[in-house]
Amino acid sequence: MEHQHSSHQDHEHHTSSSHGEHQGHDKHAGHSPEMFKQRFFVSLLLTLPILYFDPHFQEWFNYQAIQFPGSSWVSPILSIVLYFYGGWVFVQGAWRELRSRIGMMTLVALAITVAFVYSLAVTLGLPGMPFYWELATLIDVMLLGHWIEMASVQGASQALEHLAQLVPSVAHRLVDERLENVSVSELQAEEIILIRPGEQIPIDGVVIEGASSVNEAFLTGESRPVSKQEGDEVVAGAVNGEGALKVQVTRTGEKTTLSQIMRLVQEAQSSRSRYQVLADQVAYWLTLIAIGVGTLTFVIWLSLQDLTFAINRAVTVLVIACPHALGLAIPLVIVNATAMSAKNGILVRNREAFERARDIKTIAFDKTGTLTEGRFGVQAVYVEGLSKKEALAIAAALESLSEHPLAQAIVEEAEREHVQLSSATDFKAIAGKGVEGKVGGKSYCVGRPEWIGELGIEFPLSVQSGLEESEAKGESVIALMDETRVLALFALADRVRESAREAVRQLQQQGIQVVMITGDAEAVAQTVAADLHLDRYHARILPSEKAQLVRSLKTKAPAAFVGDGINDAPALLEADLGIAIGAGTNVAIESADLVLIEDDPVDVARALKLGKATYSKMIQNLLWATGYNVIAIPLAAGVAYPLGFLLSPAVGALFMSLSTVIVSINAMTLRRVPLA
């Protein structure tokens, strides 16, 4: 676990240094929480004798330390060990910083080195009072702060490790009906594997035999199992349910959906944020201010007090101003936001665009397949002389033999209504018109309304008004006829998703205007817009015109575009925030800023909510991490000394660490933001 984390940190360090940028927690390249934890406890043990022998402690707690030859050297020798064992990590960090850009490690290293060198000089004869106990406790508190910080960063980064653990290491390959256990890395495309009940799926593939339900919660955030049968796709990391599946491998290794998700999560976690850049700039100036104020404090107090007091004040300024919380303020929010997004099936590809989510005032949805299901459903049935169920039974008996998508919609509606189907005989498809055949020994035709006129049969008025009503809504109509008259009309349309209504409601609650864009006719667009309570829509828009329309929306207010990411690439790129929805297993959509794995428009509202929460956490952290210095630095410099209030370096280190802990906890509370 540690090894994985440190290599991830190394990766981040190299990424940022290759851009010549300074990033706070990258100074921990190659470090692990275990290392800081170990150094903290060893240093704490070494500190106890130093505190015991310190004159201040003997005076405060009214005791006499035991004396023996060389007892005066216990504190100096242990301090040397402490400086090189516990403090050297900060000196190394400062050395790395000095080669790029100074920051928090420089301040810590400067503070402990000044304290160490001065105290040693006093022991060797320089007049003054050493502060070994301050040096020791300062190193302890700094190690503790870094341990807490690294543990929280690692805890948030574990989203990646959890994803990596989803893939089993062994697969059951079928060769000539014989099973052999092989390493997943050996699998090739087109090979057949067996997945037993309860096992995790090791690769992406297509079911060629068997039926089961599969839990894809890691991918979609949806805990309900998804049923799988022949021809359905399964993805690596999902858990097989009650049935055995034979699967043909389609994607292996880096190409699997899970690997692509891991890559996107990793890129998002290590990507730079504009607020991170701001935090780094503030940290840089804070470091310069601290060194300046520390030097000035030393000069002023040297003229007013003794050398020990002056150094003590200067060291406290350097420690308390350490912009540690600032270096952690943004990265911790980023890793938490990314982990939370991935858990909710929201993949962040462009960190900066995600932060812009808070500004979005208009959101444009592509209609087909996004707000609607992208497949036809029966909206209404108009009948004459028979019941709705009877009409469905006859039409579905004939349409079950047809390949047409509209025919499938009628069959599905009959299934939904639990209609018992009869079998059709003498079936014949008439090109461009419909189908005909016998049901229960009687002849029927099912087809386009235009066919009615050609057959010259009776068209009852009640059914005729249904046709006018449906055509006004832009619905497709199918007629059921016997040899003498029209028996029923079925109005079909692309079904509005149930979740689309909820998504529009949530977005409008957030004060965002929702716009629908579609290539469909005006009547269809108007019907869907009315169903969704949308006051703005654009009909008959060609795919090439979508980007242009998004550009014009953008000029009025920051705009997002939601599409399926395949033919919507130009519009996704044009928008301030491009959201690809319903990516399913095809997550590598290069044009979108956010990729929503499920076909659920409500995830758009969730993503915007998370974007806003992420932004506010960043701002809160930045304000806290810089704001506390306004009070802390003057106190450390000794402005309250005339009032009898003085901060020691160790207390300064405690305050500094406390601010780091506050920033960490605040970032962690992001996980408590309700997205539903």
XYZ file of C-alpha atoms in Angstrom, residues 121-650:
530
model
C 27.136 27.245 19.850
C 25.913 28.106 23.375
C 26.904 24.616 24.615
C 30.365 25.155 23.087
C 30.853 28.473 24.911
C 28.763 31.243 23.315
C 27.033 33.344 26.012
C 23.260 32.734 26.115
C 20.578 30.127 26.816
C 20.213 27.130 24.489
C 16.712 26.037 23.511
C 17.082 22.329 22.977
C 13.590 21.601 24.305
C 12.052 24.062 21.832
C 14.044 22.475 18.985
C 13.009 18.939 19.998
C 9.304 19.722 20.466
C 9.315 21.771 17.247
C 10.627 18.752 15.269
C 8.057 16.495 17.008
C 5.118 18.753 16.196
C 6.259 19.224 12.582
C 6.600 15.431 12.109
C 3.155 14.919 13.657
C 1.647 17.552 11.330
C 3.226 15.937 8.270
C 2.132 12.470 9.363
C -1.512 13.638 9.714
C -1.295 15.480 6.400
C 0.205 12.542 4.473
C -2.288 10.104 6.007
C -5.220 12.293 4.953
C -3.849 12.772 1.413
C -3.295 9.033 1.142
C -6.735 8.279 2.549
C -8.330 10.472 -0.107
C -6.141 9.025 -2.872
C -7.186 5.486 -2.046
C -10.016 5.716 -4.582
C -7.415 4.615 -7.127
C -6.172 1.735 -5.028
C -9.746 0.518 -4.430
C -10.313 0.571 -8.188
C -7.087 -1.354 -8.789
C -8.179 -4.026 -6.304
C -11.399 -4.628 -8.249
C -9.620 -6.728 -10.857
C -9.009 -10.379 -9.952
C -5.563 -11.748 -10.814
C -6.723 -15.107 -12.221
C -9.237 -15.908 -14.986
C -10.731 -19.269 -16.090
C -9.939 -19.594 -19.800
C -11.857 -22.113 -21.943
C -9.705 -23.976 -24.453
C -11.489 -26.758 -26.408
C -14.126 -27.047 -23.645
C -11.300 -27.492 -21.098
C -10.872 -24.958 -18.267
C -7.443 -23.570 -17.404
C -6.583 -20.931 -14.809
C -4.416 -18.187 -16.295
C -3.187 -14.775 -15.214
C -5.534 -11.990 -16.348
C -2.561 -10.262 -18.033
C -2.219 -13.265 -20.384
C -5.750 -12.957 -21.794
C -6.098 -11.969 -25.453
C -9.065 -10.488 -27.328
C -11.492 -13.065 -28.802
C -10.634 -15.699 -26.147
C -13.481 -17.278 -24.151
C -13.506 -17.228 -20.333
C -15.901 -18.628 -17.746
C -17.138 -16.446 -14.898
C -18.651 -18.435 -12.053
C -21.420 -17.145 -9.737
C -20.109 -14.618 -7.193
C -16.803 -14.014 -9.022
C -15.466 -10.669 -10.166
C -15.254 -10.111 -13.891
C -11.559 -9.808 -14.867
C -11.853 -8.086 -18.281
C -14.331 -6.373 -20.613
C -16.243 -8.765 -22.857
C -19.517 -9.886 -24.409
C -21.701 -12.681 -22.992
C -21.909 -15.539 -25.496
C -23.664 -18.060 -23.248
C -25.585 -17.985 -19.976
C -27.673 -15.434 -18.079
C -27.051 -13.735 -14.756
C -27.351 -10.446 -12.901
C -24.211 -8.372 -12.447
C -23.430 -5.703 -9.855
C -21.807 -2.719 -11.612
C -21.976 -0.353 -8.619
C -18.262 0.557 -8.895
C -18.917 1.877 -12.408
C -22.331 3.495 -12.135
C -22.851 4.029 -8.394
C -26.145 2.116 -8.889
C -26.452 -0.767 -6.424
C -29.223 -2.605 -8.307
C -27.846 -5.607 -10.218
C -28.090 -5.386 -14.017
C -29.380 -8.471 -15.857
C -27.030 -9.872 -18.510
C -27.726 -12.364 -21.277
C -26.272 -13.336 -24.651
C -24.984 -10.310 -26.563
C -24.733 -8.025 -23.482
C -21.472 -6.370 -22.525
C -19.801 -6.951 -19.155
C -16.972 -4.879 -17.661
C -13.899 -5.635 -15.567
C -14.451 -5.110 -11.848
C -18.196 -5.903 -11.858
C -19.375 -8.784 -9.638
C -21.268 -11.672 -11.208
C -24.487 -12.771 -9.483
C -26.282 -16.091 -9.507
C -25.533 -17.529 -12.973
C -22.402 -18.752 -14.762
C -21.410 -16.722 -17.841
C -19.252 -17.578 -20.831
C -17.698 -14.340 -22.016
C -15.715 -13.486 -25.128
C -12.886 -11.058 -24.310
C -13.158 -7.694 -26.128
C -10.771 -5.384 -24.251
C -7.779 -6.235 -22.074
C -5.176 -4.398 -19.979
C -5.042 -0.626 -20.449
C -8.021 -0.666 -22.816
C -10.563 -1.912 -20.255
C -13.177 0.491 -18.936
C -11.743 0.168 -15.409
C -8.228 1.096 -16.599
C -9.623 4.099 -18.429
C -11.509 5.177 -15.304
C -8.330 4.780 -13.224
C -6.412 6.897 -15.731
C -9.061 9.645 -15.628
C -9.178 9.606 -11.804
C -5.380 9.754 -11.607
C -5.158 12.597 -14.143
C -7.832 14.543 -12.266
C -6.144 14.017 -8.887
C -2.731 15.097 -10.113
C -4.006 17.862 -12.411
C -3.282 21.453 -11.590
C -6.013 23.724 -10.402
C -6.058 27.479 -10.979
C -6.692 27.788 -7.221
C -3.669 25.568 -6.599
C -1.572 27.985 -8.652
C -3.005 30.858 -6.576
C -2.252 28.959 -3.326
C 1.333 28.334 -4.490
C 1.825 32.015 -5.284
C 0.429 33.030 -1.866
C 2.654 30.392 -0.180
C 5.689 31.746 -2.027
C 4.986 35.348 -0.938
C 4.129 34.215 2.581
C 7.528 32.494 2.754
C 9.286 35.679 1.630
C 7.239 37.755 4.119
C 8.043 35.277 6.926
C 11.780 35.430 6.205
C 11.578 39.244 5.999
C 9.514 39.592 9.209
C 11.690 36.969 10.951
C 14.865 38.896 10.102
C 13.295 42.228 11.138
C 12.032 40.641 14.398
C 15.538 39.342 15.136
C 17.160 42.774 14.515
C 14.584 44.711 16.583
C 14.604 42.308 19.566
C 18.411 42.064 19.486
C 18.533 45.826 20.109
C 15.912 45.533 22.914
C 16.696 42.152 24.533
C 19.399 39.475 24.486
C 20.445 37.169 21.616
C 18.467 34.150 22.958
C 15.209 36.138 23.056
C 15.808 37.569 19.563
C 16.508 34.132 18.038
C 13.526 32.656 19.890
C 11.171 35.271 18.354
C 12.662 34.892 14.854
C 12.335 31.076 14.963
C 8.694 31.341 16.149
C 7.859 33.691 13.239
C 9.451 31.283 10.745
C 7.548 28.335 12.186
C 4.116 29.899 12.596
C 4.163 31.483 9.146
C 4.983 28.135 7.563
C 2.416 27.953 4.722
C 1.789 24.288 5.290
C -1.982 24.565 5.514
C -1.826 26.610 2.327
C 0.097 23.924 0.463
C -2.517 21.401 1.534
C -5.620 23.610 1.152
C -6.302 22.818 -2.501
C -4.753 19.353 -3.141
C -6.817 17.793 -0.343
C -10.046 19.263 -1.720
C -9.085 17.989 -5.186
C -8.426 14.407 -4.116
C -11.630 14.315 -2.058
C -13.721 15.802 -4.870
C -12.243 13.343 -7.377
C -12.805 10.336 -5.125
C -16.374 11.480 -4.483
C -17.075 12.072 -8.182
C -15.738 8.639 -9.173
C -17.902 7.024 -6.471
C -20.973 8.721 -7.968
C -20.149 7.708 -11.537
C -18.921 11.213 -12.429
C -15.472 11.217 -14.044
C -13.636 14.532 -14.032
C -11.421 14.954 -17.097
C -10.754 18.675 -16.853
C -10.196 19.934 -13.324
C -10.395 23.621 -14.216
C -13.674 23.252 -16.095
C -15.114 21.337 -13.139
C -14.277 24.312 -10.898
C -16.118 26.549 -13.378
C -19.309 24.554 -12.707
C -20.296 27.099 -10.035
C -20.614 29.839 -12.704
C -22.952 27.904 -15.018
C -26.208 29.796 -15.584
C -27.488 28.005 -18.718
C -27.376 24.320 -19.504
C -28.211 22.955 -22.955
C -29.290 19.315 -23.331
C -29.208 17.316 -26.513
C -32.713 15.722 -26.646
C -32.403 12.269 -28.165
C -30.795 9.713 -25.882
C -30.164 12.297 -23.170
C -33.531 13.743 -22.111
C -35.316 10.935 -23.938
C -34.571 7.213 -24.018
C -33.665 7.254 -27.718
C -36.230 4.548 -28.493
C -39.934 4.671 -29.252
C -42.714 3.904 -26.817
C -46.529 3.902 -27.157
C -47.882 7.243 -25.908
C -51.589 6.715 -26.643
C -54.011 4.161 -28.162
C -57.222 5.286 -29.924
C -59.733 2.451 -30.475
C -63.099 1.958 -32.215
C -65.317 -1.059 -31.549
C -62.827 -3.037 -29.410
C -60.823 -2.593 -26.186
C -57.266 -1.237 -25.922
C -55.998 -4.676 -24.824
C -57.679 -6.448 -27.753
C -56.164 -3.934 -30.207
C -52.717 -4.422 -28.636
C -53.059 -8.231 -28.768
C -53.850 -8.258 -32.508
C -51.230 -5.613 -33.472
C -48.485 -7.181 -31.320
C -49.197 -10.673 -32.749
C -48.375 -9.336 -36.239
C -45.648 -6.851 -35.199
C -43.753 -9.518 -33.224
C -42.739 -10.948 -36.605
C -41.510 -7.552 -37.889
C -37.992 -6.079 -37.511
C -39.121 -2.432 -37.508
C -38.302 -0.320 -34.370
C -41.890 0.992 -34.212
C -43.130 -2.608 -34.326
C -40.908 -3.433 -31.353
C -42.488 -0.549 -29.416
C -45.978 -2.075 -29.848
C -44.735 -5.533 -28.746
C -43.088 -3.992 -25.658
C -46.307 -2.124 -24.775
C -48.282 -5.396 -25.032
C -45.766 -7.057 -22.676
C -46.025 -4.130 -20.277
C -49.834 -4.457 -20.235
C -49.511 -8.272 -19.752
C -51.505 -8.938 -22.934
C -51.731 -12.601 -24.010
C -50.449 -12.816 -27.624
C -52.065 -15.078 -30.248
C -49.962 -16.498 -33.052
C -50.203 -14.923 -36.511
C -50.417 -16.884 -39.802
C -50.028 -15.927 -43.473
C -47.673 -13.092 -42.375
C -46.462 -10.779 -45.126
C -44.428 -7.533 -44.987
C -45.496 -4.861 -47.515
C -42.466 -2.595 -48.218
C -42.999 1.031 -47.188
C -46.537 0.362 -45.898
C -46.637 -2.193 -43.081
C -47.492 -5.844 -42.444
C -50.536 -8.075 -42.965
C -51.591 -11.539 -41.775
C -54.244 -13.553 -39.999
C -54.862 -13.581 -36.237
C -57.506 -15.998 -34.943
C -58.435 -16.821 -38.573
C -59.290 -13.165 -39.429
C -57.204 -10.886 -41.747
C -55.636 -7.690 -40.400
C -53.195 -5.005 -41.610
C -50.881 -2.916 -39.409
C -49.074 0.029 -41.003
C -48.824 3.696 -41.892
C -51.997 5.863 -41.825
C -51.431 6.661 -45.546
C -52.251 2.999 -46.270
C -55.865 3.601 -45.096
C -56.658 5.766 -48.136
C -55.119 3.261 -50.554
C -57.201 0.403 -49.107
C -60.332 2.585 -49.303
C -61.708 1.420 -45.954
C -63.859 3.224 -43.397
C -62.025 5.685 -41.084
C -64.255 6.379 -38.002
C -64.263 10.023 -36.802
C -63.284 9.185 -33.197
C -60.090 7.527 -34.430
C -59.510 10.263 -37.027
C -59.429 12.948 -34.298
C -56.779 10.828 -32.533
C -54.653 10.964 -35.695
C -54.887 14.779 -35.850
C -54.034 15.066 -32.153
C -50.991 12.777 -32.489
C -49.683 14.506 -35.614
C -49.971 17.890 -33.867
C -47.657 16.514 -31.166
C -45.229 15.204 -33.778
C -45.861 11.566 -32.818
C -45.522 8.668 -35.263
C -48.791 6.839 -35.859
C -49.483 3.169 -36.727
C -52.951 2.023 -37.750
C -54.609 -1.385 -37.123
C -57.191 -2.286 -39.800
C -59.378 -5.235 -40.722
C -60.884 -5.675 -44.205
C -63.567 -3.020 -43.715
C -62.407 -0.296 -41.318
C -59.737 1.192 -39.036
C -59.901 -0.482 -35.608
C -57.184 1.365 -33.706
C -54.411 3.921 -33.920
C -51.182 3.704 -31.906
C -49.352 7.003 -31.257
C -45.626 6.464 -30.729
C -42.879 8.838 -29.649
C -39.385 8.826 -28.205
C -40.039 8.399 -24.465
C -39.002 11.152 -22.057
C -36.778 9.698 -19.336
C -38.356 9.669 -15.900
C -35.077 10.979 -14.458
C -35.005 13.856 -17.001
C -38.005 15.484 -15.293
C -36.227 15.270 -11.918
C -32.970 16.596 -13.429
C -34.706 19.641 -14.955
C -36.510 20.315 -11.656
C -33.253 20.158 -9.650
C -31.363 22.354 -12.115
C -34.133 24.970 -12.179
C -34.088 24.932 -8.352
C -30.374 25.776 -8.554
C -31.328 28.830 -10.648
C -30.018 27.368 -13.916
C -31.930 27.851 -17.164
C -32.387 24.567 -19.034
C -32.438 24.662 -22.846
C -33.228 21.708 -25.128
C -31.547 21.266 -28.514
C -32.897 18.764 -31.031
C -32.809 17.906 -34.701
C -36.467 16.836 -34.496
C -39.450 18.728 -35.885
C -40.972 21.692 -34.041
C -44.059 19.663 -32.941
C -41.916 16.914 -31.332
C -39.670 19.466 -29.585
C -42.689 21.392 -28.303
C -44.283 18.230 -26.842
C -41.090 17.155 -25.022
C -40.433 20.726 -23.791
C -43.991 20.943 -22.395
C -43.586 17.550 -20.675
C -40.328 18.731 -19.041
C -41.621 22.258 -18.244
C -38.951 23.908 -20.386
C -39.565 27.414 -21.684
C -36.661 27.328 -24.166
C -35.924 24.822 -26.914
C -34.380 24.815 -30.383
C -35.794 22.417 -32.968
C -34.466 21.251 -36.369
C -30.849 21.915 -35.351
C -28.306 20.042 -37.474
C -25.352 18.411 -35.633
C -23.022 20.954 -37.263
C -25.139 23.844 -35.890
C -25.057 22.685 -32.237
C -21.620 24.187 -31.536
C -22.733 27.494 -33.067
C -25.842 27.548 -30.873
C -23.767 26.775 -27.739
C -21.421 29.635 -28.692
C -24.331 32.085 -28.861
C -25.698 30.843 -25.491
C -22.214 31.336 -24.013
C -22.104 35.006 -24.986
C -25.094 35.743 -22.707
C -24.066 33.646 -19.649
C -21.654 30.794 -18.802
C -23.137 27.713 -20.481
C -22.770 23.937 -20.176
C -23.694 21.408 -22.849
C -24.857 17.856 -22.166
C -24.684 15.312 -24.979
C -23.869 11.687 -25.683
C -20.299 12.565 -26.632
C -20.282 10.760 -29.990
C -21.733 13.234 -32.488
C -21.728 16.091 -29.980
C -17.939 16.562 -29.752
C -17.814 20.124 -31.279
C -20.593 21.365 -28.955
C -18.979 19.705 -25.907
C -15.685 21.441 -26.699
C -17.388 24.788 -27.348
C -19.259 24.896 -24.008
C -17.769 26.349 -20.809
C -18.438 22.908 -19.340
C -18.860 19.887 -21.640
C -20.697 16.950 -20.062
C -20.859 13.585 -21.851
C -23.718 11.490 -20.519
C -24.481 7.804 -20.844
C -20.933 6.909 -21.748
C -21.481 3.422 -20.349
C -18.454 1.340 -21.127
C -17.043 3.803 -23.632
C -15.517 6.191 -21.083
C -12.631 7.506 -23.148
C -14.529 10.509 -24.459
C -11.837 13.038 -25.226
C -14.067 16.047 -25.929
C -15.914 16.258 -22.588
C -14.805 17.897 -19.317
C -17.013 15.572 -17.278
C -18.021 12.040 -18.232
C -21.188 10.696 -16.567
C -21.133 6.916 -16.745
C -24.853 6.310 -16.313
C -27.633 7.375 -18.669
C -29.025 9.494 -15.848
C -29.581 13.240 -16.437
C -29.925 13.723 -12.632
C -26.148 13.156 -12.484
C -25.762 16.517 -14.267
C -27.404 18.291 -11.316
C -25.234 16.223 -8.932
C -22.061 17.147 -10.823
C -22.878 20.886 -10.694
C -23.674 20.624 -6.974
C -20.334 18.881 -6.358
C -18.540 21.514 -8.473
C -20.014 24.323 -6.363
C -19.222 22.514 -3.089
C -15.634 21.894 -4.261
C -15.170 25.573 -5.114
C -16.512 26.762 -1.746
C -14.254 24.312 0.150
C -11.238 25.617 -1.801
C -12.097 29.224 -0.996
C -12.753 28.423 2.701
C -9.398 26.628 2.936
C -7.533 29.440 1.179
C -9.098 32.086 3.451
C -8.334 30.098 6.613
C -4.782 29.161 5.612
C -3.842 32.766 4.776
C -6.118 34.573 7.246
C -4.781 33.018 10.426
C -1.295 34.340 9.579
C -2.562 37.942 9.857
C -2.965 37.383 13.634
C -0.352 34.656 14.150
C 2.708 36.376 12.620
C 2.513 39.596 14.735
C 1.950 37.473 17.891
C 4.962 35.314 16.998
C 7.055 38.441 16.429
C 6.269 39.475 20.016
C 3.922 42.461 19.580
C 1.925 41.270 22.628
C 5.089 40.856 24.778
C 4.516 44.161 26.622
C 1.114 42.706 27.666
C 2.877 39.619 29.023
C 1.851 37.316 26.140
C 4.556 35.357 24.317
C 4.435 32.415 21.915
C 7.233 29.851 22.160
C 8.489 28.138 18.946
C 6.834 24.869 20.045
